[in-house]
Short mmCIF file of C-alpha atoms and ligand atoms in Angstrom, two decimals:
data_model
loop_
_atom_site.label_atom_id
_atom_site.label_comp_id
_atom_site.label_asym_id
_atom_site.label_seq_id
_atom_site.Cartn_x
_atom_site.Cartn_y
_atom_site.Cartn_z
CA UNK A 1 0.00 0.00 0.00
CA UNK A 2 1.45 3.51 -0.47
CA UNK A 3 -0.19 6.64 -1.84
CA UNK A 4 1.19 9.02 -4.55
CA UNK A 5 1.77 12.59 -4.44
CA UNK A 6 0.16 15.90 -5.40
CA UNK A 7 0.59 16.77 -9.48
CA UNK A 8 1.85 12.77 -9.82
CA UNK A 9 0.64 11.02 -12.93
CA UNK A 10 -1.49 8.72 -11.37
CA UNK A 11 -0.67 5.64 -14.08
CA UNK A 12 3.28 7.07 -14.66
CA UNK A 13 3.36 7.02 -10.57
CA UNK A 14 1.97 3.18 -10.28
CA UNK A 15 4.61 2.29 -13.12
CA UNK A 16 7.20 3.91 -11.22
CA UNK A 17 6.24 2.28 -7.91
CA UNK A 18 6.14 -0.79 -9.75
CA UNK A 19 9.59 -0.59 -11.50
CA UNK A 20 10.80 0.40 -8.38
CA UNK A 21 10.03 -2.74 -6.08
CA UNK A 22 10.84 -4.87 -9.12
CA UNK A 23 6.48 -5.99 -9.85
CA UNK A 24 5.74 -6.70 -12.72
CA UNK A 25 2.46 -8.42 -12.44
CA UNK A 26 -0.09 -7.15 -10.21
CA UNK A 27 -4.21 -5.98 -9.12
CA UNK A 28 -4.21 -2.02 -8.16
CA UNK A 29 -7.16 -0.72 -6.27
CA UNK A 30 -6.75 3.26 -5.33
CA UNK A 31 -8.98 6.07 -4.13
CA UNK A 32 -8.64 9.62 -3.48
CA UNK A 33 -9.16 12.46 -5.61
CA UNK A 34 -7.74 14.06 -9.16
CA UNK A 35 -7.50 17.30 -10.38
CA UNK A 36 -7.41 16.58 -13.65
CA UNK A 37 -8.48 13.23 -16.00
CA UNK A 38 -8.92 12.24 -19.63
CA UNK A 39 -10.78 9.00 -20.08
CA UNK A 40 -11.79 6.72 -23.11
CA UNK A 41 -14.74 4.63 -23.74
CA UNK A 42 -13.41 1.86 -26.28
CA UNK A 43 -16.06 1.43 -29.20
CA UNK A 44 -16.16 -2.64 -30.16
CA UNK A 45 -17.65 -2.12 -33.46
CA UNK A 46 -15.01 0.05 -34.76
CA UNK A 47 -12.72 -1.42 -32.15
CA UNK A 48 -10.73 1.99 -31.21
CA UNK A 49 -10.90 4.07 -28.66
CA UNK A 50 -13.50 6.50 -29.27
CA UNK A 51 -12.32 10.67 -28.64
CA UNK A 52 -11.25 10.72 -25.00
CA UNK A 53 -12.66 13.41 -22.57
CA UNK A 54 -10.95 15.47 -20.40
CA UNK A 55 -12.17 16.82 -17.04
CA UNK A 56 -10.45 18.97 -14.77
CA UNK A 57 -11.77 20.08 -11.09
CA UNK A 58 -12.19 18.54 -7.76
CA UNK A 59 -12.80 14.50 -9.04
CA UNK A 60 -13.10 12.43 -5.97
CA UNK A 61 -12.03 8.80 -6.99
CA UNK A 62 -14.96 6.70 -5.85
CA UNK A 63 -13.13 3.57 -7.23
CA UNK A 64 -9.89 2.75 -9.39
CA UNK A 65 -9.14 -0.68 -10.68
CA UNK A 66 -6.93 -2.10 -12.32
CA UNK A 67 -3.47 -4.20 -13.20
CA UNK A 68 -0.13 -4.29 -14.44
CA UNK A 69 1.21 -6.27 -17.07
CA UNK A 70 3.78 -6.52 -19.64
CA UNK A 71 3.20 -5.17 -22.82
CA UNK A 72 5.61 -4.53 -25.90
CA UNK A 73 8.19 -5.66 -23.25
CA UNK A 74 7.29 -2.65 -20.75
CA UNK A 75 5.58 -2.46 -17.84
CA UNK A 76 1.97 -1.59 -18.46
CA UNK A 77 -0.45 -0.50 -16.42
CA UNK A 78 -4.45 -0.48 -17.25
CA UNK A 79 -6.48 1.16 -14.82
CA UNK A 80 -10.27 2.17 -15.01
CA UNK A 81 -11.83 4.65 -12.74
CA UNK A 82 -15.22 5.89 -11.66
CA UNK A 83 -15.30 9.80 -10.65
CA UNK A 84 -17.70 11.88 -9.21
CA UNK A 85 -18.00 15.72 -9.05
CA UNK A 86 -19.93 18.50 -7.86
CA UNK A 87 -22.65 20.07 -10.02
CA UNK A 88 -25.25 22.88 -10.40
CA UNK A 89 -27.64 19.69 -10.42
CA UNK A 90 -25.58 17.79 -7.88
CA UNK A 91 -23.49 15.01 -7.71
CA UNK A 92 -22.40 13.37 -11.21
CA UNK A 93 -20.38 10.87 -11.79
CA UNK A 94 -18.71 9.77 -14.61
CA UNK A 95 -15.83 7.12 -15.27
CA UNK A 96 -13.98 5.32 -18.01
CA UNK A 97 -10.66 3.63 -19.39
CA UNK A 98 -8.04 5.86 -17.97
CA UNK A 99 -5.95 7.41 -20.25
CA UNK A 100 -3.87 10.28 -17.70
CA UNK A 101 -5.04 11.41 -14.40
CA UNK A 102 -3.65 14.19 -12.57
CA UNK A 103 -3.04 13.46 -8.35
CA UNK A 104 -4.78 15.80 -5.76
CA UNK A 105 -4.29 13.03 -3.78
CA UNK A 106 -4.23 8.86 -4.10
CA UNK A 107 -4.20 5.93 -1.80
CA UNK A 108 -3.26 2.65 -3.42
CA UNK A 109 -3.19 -1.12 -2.78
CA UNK A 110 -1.17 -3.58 -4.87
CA UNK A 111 -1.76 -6.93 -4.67
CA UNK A 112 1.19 -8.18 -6.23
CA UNK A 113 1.83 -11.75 -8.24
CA UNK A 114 5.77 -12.22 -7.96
CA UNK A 115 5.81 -15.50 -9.52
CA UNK A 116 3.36 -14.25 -12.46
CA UNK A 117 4.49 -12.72 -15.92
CA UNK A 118 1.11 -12.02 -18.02
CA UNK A 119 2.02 -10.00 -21.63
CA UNK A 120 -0.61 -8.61 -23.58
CA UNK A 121 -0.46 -9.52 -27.28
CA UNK A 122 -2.35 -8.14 -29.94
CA UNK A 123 -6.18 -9.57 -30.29
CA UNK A 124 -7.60 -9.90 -33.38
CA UNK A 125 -11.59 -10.36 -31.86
CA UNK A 126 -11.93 -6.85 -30.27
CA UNK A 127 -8.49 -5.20 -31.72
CA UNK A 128 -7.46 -4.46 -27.80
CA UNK A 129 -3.75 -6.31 -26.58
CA UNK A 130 -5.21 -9.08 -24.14
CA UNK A 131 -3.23 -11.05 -21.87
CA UNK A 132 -1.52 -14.13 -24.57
CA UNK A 133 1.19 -14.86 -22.33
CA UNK A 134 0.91 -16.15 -19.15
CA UNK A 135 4.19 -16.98 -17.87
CA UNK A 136 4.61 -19.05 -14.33
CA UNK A 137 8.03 -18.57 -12.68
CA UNK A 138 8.23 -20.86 -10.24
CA UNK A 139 8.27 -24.62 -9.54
CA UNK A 140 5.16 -26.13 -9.09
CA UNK A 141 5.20 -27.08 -5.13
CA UNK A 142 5.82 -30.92 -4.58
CA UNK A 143 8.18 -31.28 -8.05
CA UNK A 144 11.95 -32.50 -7.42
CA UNK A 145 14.51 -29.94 -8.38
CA UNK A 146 17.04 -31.89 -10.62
CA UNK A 147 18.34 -29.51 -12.24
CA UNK A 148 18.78 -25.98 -12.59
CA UNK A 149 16.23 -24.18 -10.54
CA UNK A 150 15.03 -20.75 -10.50
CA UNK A 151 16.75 -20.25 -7.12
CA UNK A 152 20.19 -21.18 -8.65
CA UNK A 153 19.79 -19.12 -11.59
CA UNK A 154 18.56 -15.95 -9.46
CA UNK A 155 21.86 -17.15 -6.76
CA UNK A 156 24.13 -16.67 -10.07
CA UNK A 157 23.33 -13.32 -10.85
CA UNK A 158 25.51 -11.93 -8.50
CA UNK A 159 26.70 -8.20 -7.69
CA UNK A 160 29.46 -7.13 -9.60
CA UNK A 161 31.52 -6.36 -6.71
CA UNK A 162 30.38 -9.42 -4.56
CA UNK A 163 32.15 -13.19 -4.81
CA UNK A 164 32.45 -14.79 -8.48
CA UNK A 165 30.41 -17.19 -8.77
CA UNK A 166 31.13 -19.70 -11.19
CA UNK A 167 28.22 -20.85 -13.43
CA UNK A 168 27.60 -24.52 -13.80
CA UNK A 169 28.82 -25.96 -17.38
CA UNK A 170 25.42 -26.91 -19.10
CA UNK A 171 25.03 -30.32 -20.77
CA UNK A 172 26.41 -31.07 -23.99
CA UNK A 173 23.56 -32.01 -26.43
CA UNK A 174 24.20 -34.34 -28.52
CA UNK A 175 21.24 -33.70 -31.03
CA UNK A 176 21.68 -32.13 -34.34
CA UNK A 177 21.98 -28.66 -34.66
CA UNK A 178 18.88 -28.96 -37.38
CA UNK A 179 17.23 -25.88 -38.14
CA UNK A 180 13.67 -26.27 -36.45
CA UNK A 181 10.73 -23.78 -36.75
CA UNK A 182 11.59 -21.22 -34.23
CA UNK A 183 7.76 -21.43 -34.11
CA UNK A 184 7.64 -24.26 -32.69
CA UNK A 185 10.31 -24.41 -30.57
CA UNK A 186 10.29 -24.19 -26.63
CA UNK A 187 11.87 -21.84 -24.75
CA UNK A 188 14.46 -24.09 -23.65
CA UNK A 189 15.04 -25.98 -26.71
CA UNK A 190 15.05 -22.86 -28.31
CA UNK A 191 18.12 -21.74 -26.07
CA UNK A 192 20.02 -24.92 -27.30
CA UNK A 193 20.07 -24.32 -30.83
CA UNK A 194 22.50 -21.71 -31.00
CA UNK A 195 22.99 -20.51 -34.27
CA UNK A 196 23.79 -17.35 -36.03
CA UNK A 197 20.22 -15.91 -34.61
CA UNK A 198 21.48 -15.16 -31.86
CA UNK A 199 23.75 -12.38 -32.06
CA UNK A 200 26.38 -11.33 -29.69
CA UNK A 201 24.43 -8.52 -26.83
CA UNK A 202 26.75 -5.06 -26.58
CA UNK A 203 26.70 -2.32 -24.45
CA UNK A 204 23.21 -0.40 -24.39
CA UNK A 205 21.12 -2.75 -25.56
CA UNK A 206 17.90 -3.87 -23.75
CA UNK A 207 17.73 -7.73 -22.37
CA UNK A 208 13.74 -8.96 -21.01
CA UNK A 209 14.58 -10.91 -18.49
CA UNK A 210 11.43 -13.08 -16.98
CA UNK A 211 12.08 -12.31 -13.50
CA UNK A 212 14.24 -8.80 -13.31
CA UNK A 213 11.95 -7.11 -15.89
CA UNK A 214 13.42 -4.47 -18.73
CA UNK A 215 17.18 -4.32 -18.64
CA UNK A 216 19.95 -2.44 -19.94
CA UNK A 217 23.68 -3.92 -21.04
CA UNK A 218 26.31 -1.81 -19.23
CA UNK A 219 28.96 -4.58 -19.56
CA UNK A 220 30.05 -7.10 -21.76
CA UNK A 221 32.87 -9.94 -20.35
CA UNK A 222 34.10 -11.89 -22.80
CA UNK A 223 30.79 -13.26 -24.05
CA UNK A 224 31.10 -15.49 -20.80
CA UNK A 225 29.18 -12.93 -18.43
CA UNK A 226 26.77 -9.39 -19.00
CA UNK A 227 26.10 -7.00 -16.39
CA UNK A 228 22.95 -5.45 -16.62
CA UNK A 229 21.34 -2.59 -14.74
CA UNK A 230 17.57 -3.68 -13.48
CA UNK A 231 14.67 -1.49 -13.65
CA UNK A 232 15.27 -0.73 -9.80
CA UNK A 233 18.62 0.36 -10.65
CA UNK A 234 20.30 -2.26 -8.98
CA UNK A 235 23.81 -3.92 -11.18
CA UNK A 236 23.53 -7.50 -11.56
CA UNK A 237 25.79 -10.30 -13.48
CA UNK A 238 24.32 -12.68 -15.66
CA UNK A 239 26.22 -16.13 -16.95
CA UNK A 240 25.57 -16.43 -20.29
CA UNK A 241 26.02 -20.00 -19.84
CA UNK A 242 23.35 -19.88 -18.29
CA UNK A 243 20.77 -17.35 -19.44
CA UNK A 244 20.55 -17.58 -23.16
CA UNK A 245 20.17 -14.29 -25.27
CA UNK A 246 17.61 -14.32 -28.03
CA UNK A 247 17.60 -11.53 -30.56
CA UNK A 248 13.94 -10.57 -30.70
CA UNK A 249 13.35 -6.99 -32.51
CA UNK A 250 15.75 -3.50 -31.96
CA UNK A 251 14.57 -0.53 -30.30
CA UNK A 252 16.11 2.63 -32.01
CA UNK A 253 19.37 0.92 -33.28
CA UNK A 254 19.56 -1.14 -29.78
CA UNK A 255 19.39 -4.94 -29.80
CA UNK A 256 16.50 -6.01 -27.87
CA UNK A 257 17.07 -9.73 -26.62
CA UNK A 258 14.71 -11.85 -24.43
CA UNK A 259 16.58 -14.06 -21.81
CA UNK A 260 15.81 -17.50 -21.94
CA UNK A 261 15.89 -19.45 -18.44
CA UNK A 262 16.42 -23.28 -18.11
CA UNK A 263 13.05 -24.16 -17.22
CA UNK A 264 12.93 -25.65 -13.56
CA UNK A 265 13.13 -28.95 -12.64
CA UNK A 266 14.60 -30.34 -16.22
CA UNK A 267 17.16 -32.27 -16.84
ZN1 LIG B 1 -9.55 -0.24 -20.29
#
């Protein structure tokens, strides 16, 4: 729980909260007032947002609800809110799909889901991105741990300045390098097939990593080992060994790779 402050945006304040404490999945309830809001009703038969409306004044928020997500491999937060204000004919209220909302003041709840990743992909139905993705990261209780597990991947991405930690020298595979349908492939057997898709990451460009969130390069070792700086700032080491780079798009001239885990309790 926490509240925001006077003049905040009240969805660029729940993002920052968000990338601050590292959440990346989460339910937001809030209520307080605005001083300002533009909200959008979405129209399903021409499936856009219709003109959004803009209200400024003393808006008491009655209710806001909402979540955070992942979209286009940023946070995203979707909020909807129900307002009401003073009138010459007495209380109105109005509400909608948030698009901006100016703080007087805010009191929020997050109810967070560390072990969650949902991403919203595009939906052809009503044209909105939905939640495609829903991405579980951690081992079902009651399933043996033989190999890498989430802990010892998280326990290898050390501080820079803290003890090296040796990553542990992944299996040999003795299949065939043949060229599947990246399709089709699995995350994991997608990480084995290392090819000439998957470039070498440099300095500045952005790694999605399924637990840390958005990511920036700010070192390259040797190909053995990246440091990356977190969304909360922190500096962390990642064995590339370990966490397998996959090119997935570029973000003005930046690589933008998606780190692959081992999933838990493989061989
Ligand atoms: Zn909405």
């Amino acid at each position: 729980m926490g509240r925001l402050d006077k003049d905040q945006d009240l969805l660029q304040g729940i993002l920052e909260v968000c990338r601050k404490y590292s959440v990346r999945c989460a339910e937001i309830r809030a209520l307080g007032a605005l001083r300002e809001v533009e909200i959008a009703v979405y129209d399903q038969r021409r499936k856009d947002y219709l003109t959004s409306k803009k209200f400024a004044g003393d808006l008491e928020i009655l209710n806001a609800t909402g979540n955070v997500s992942e979209r286009d491999g940023d946070l995203f937060c979707h909020l909807h809110v129900t307002l009401s204000r003073d009138t010459d004919n007495g209380l109105e209220v109005l509400g909608g799909h948030l698009v901006s909302g100016k703080v007087f003041a805010c009191e929020f709840t997050l109810s967070t889901c560390d072990d969650l990743i949902l991403r919203r992909l595009p939906d052809k139905a009503t044209g909105l991105a939905l939640w495609g993705d829903a991405i579980q990261l951690q081992e079902e209780p009651g399933q043996e741990s033989e190999g890498e597990s989430w802990q010892d991947v998280l326990s290898q991405a050390v501080e820079p300045d803290g003890a090296e930690q040796p990553s542990s020298e992944p299996e040999e595979s003795e299949r065939e390098a043949a060229p599947p349908d990246p399709e089709e492939l699995q995350p994991d057997e997608a990480a084995q097939d290392l090819g000439a898709e998957w470039p070498e990451p440099e300095v500045g460009d952005w790694v999605l990593h399924p637990k840390f969130g958005r990511c920036v390069v700010e070192r390259v070792e040797e190909g053995a080992y990246i440091q990356v700086r977190l969304p909360n700032r922190r500096l962390v080491r990642l064995g590339l060994e370990v966490v397998k780079l996959k090119l997935v798009g570029y973000e003005a001239d930046r690589q933008v790779f998606e780190a692959i885990l081992p999933r838990p309790g493989r061989p």
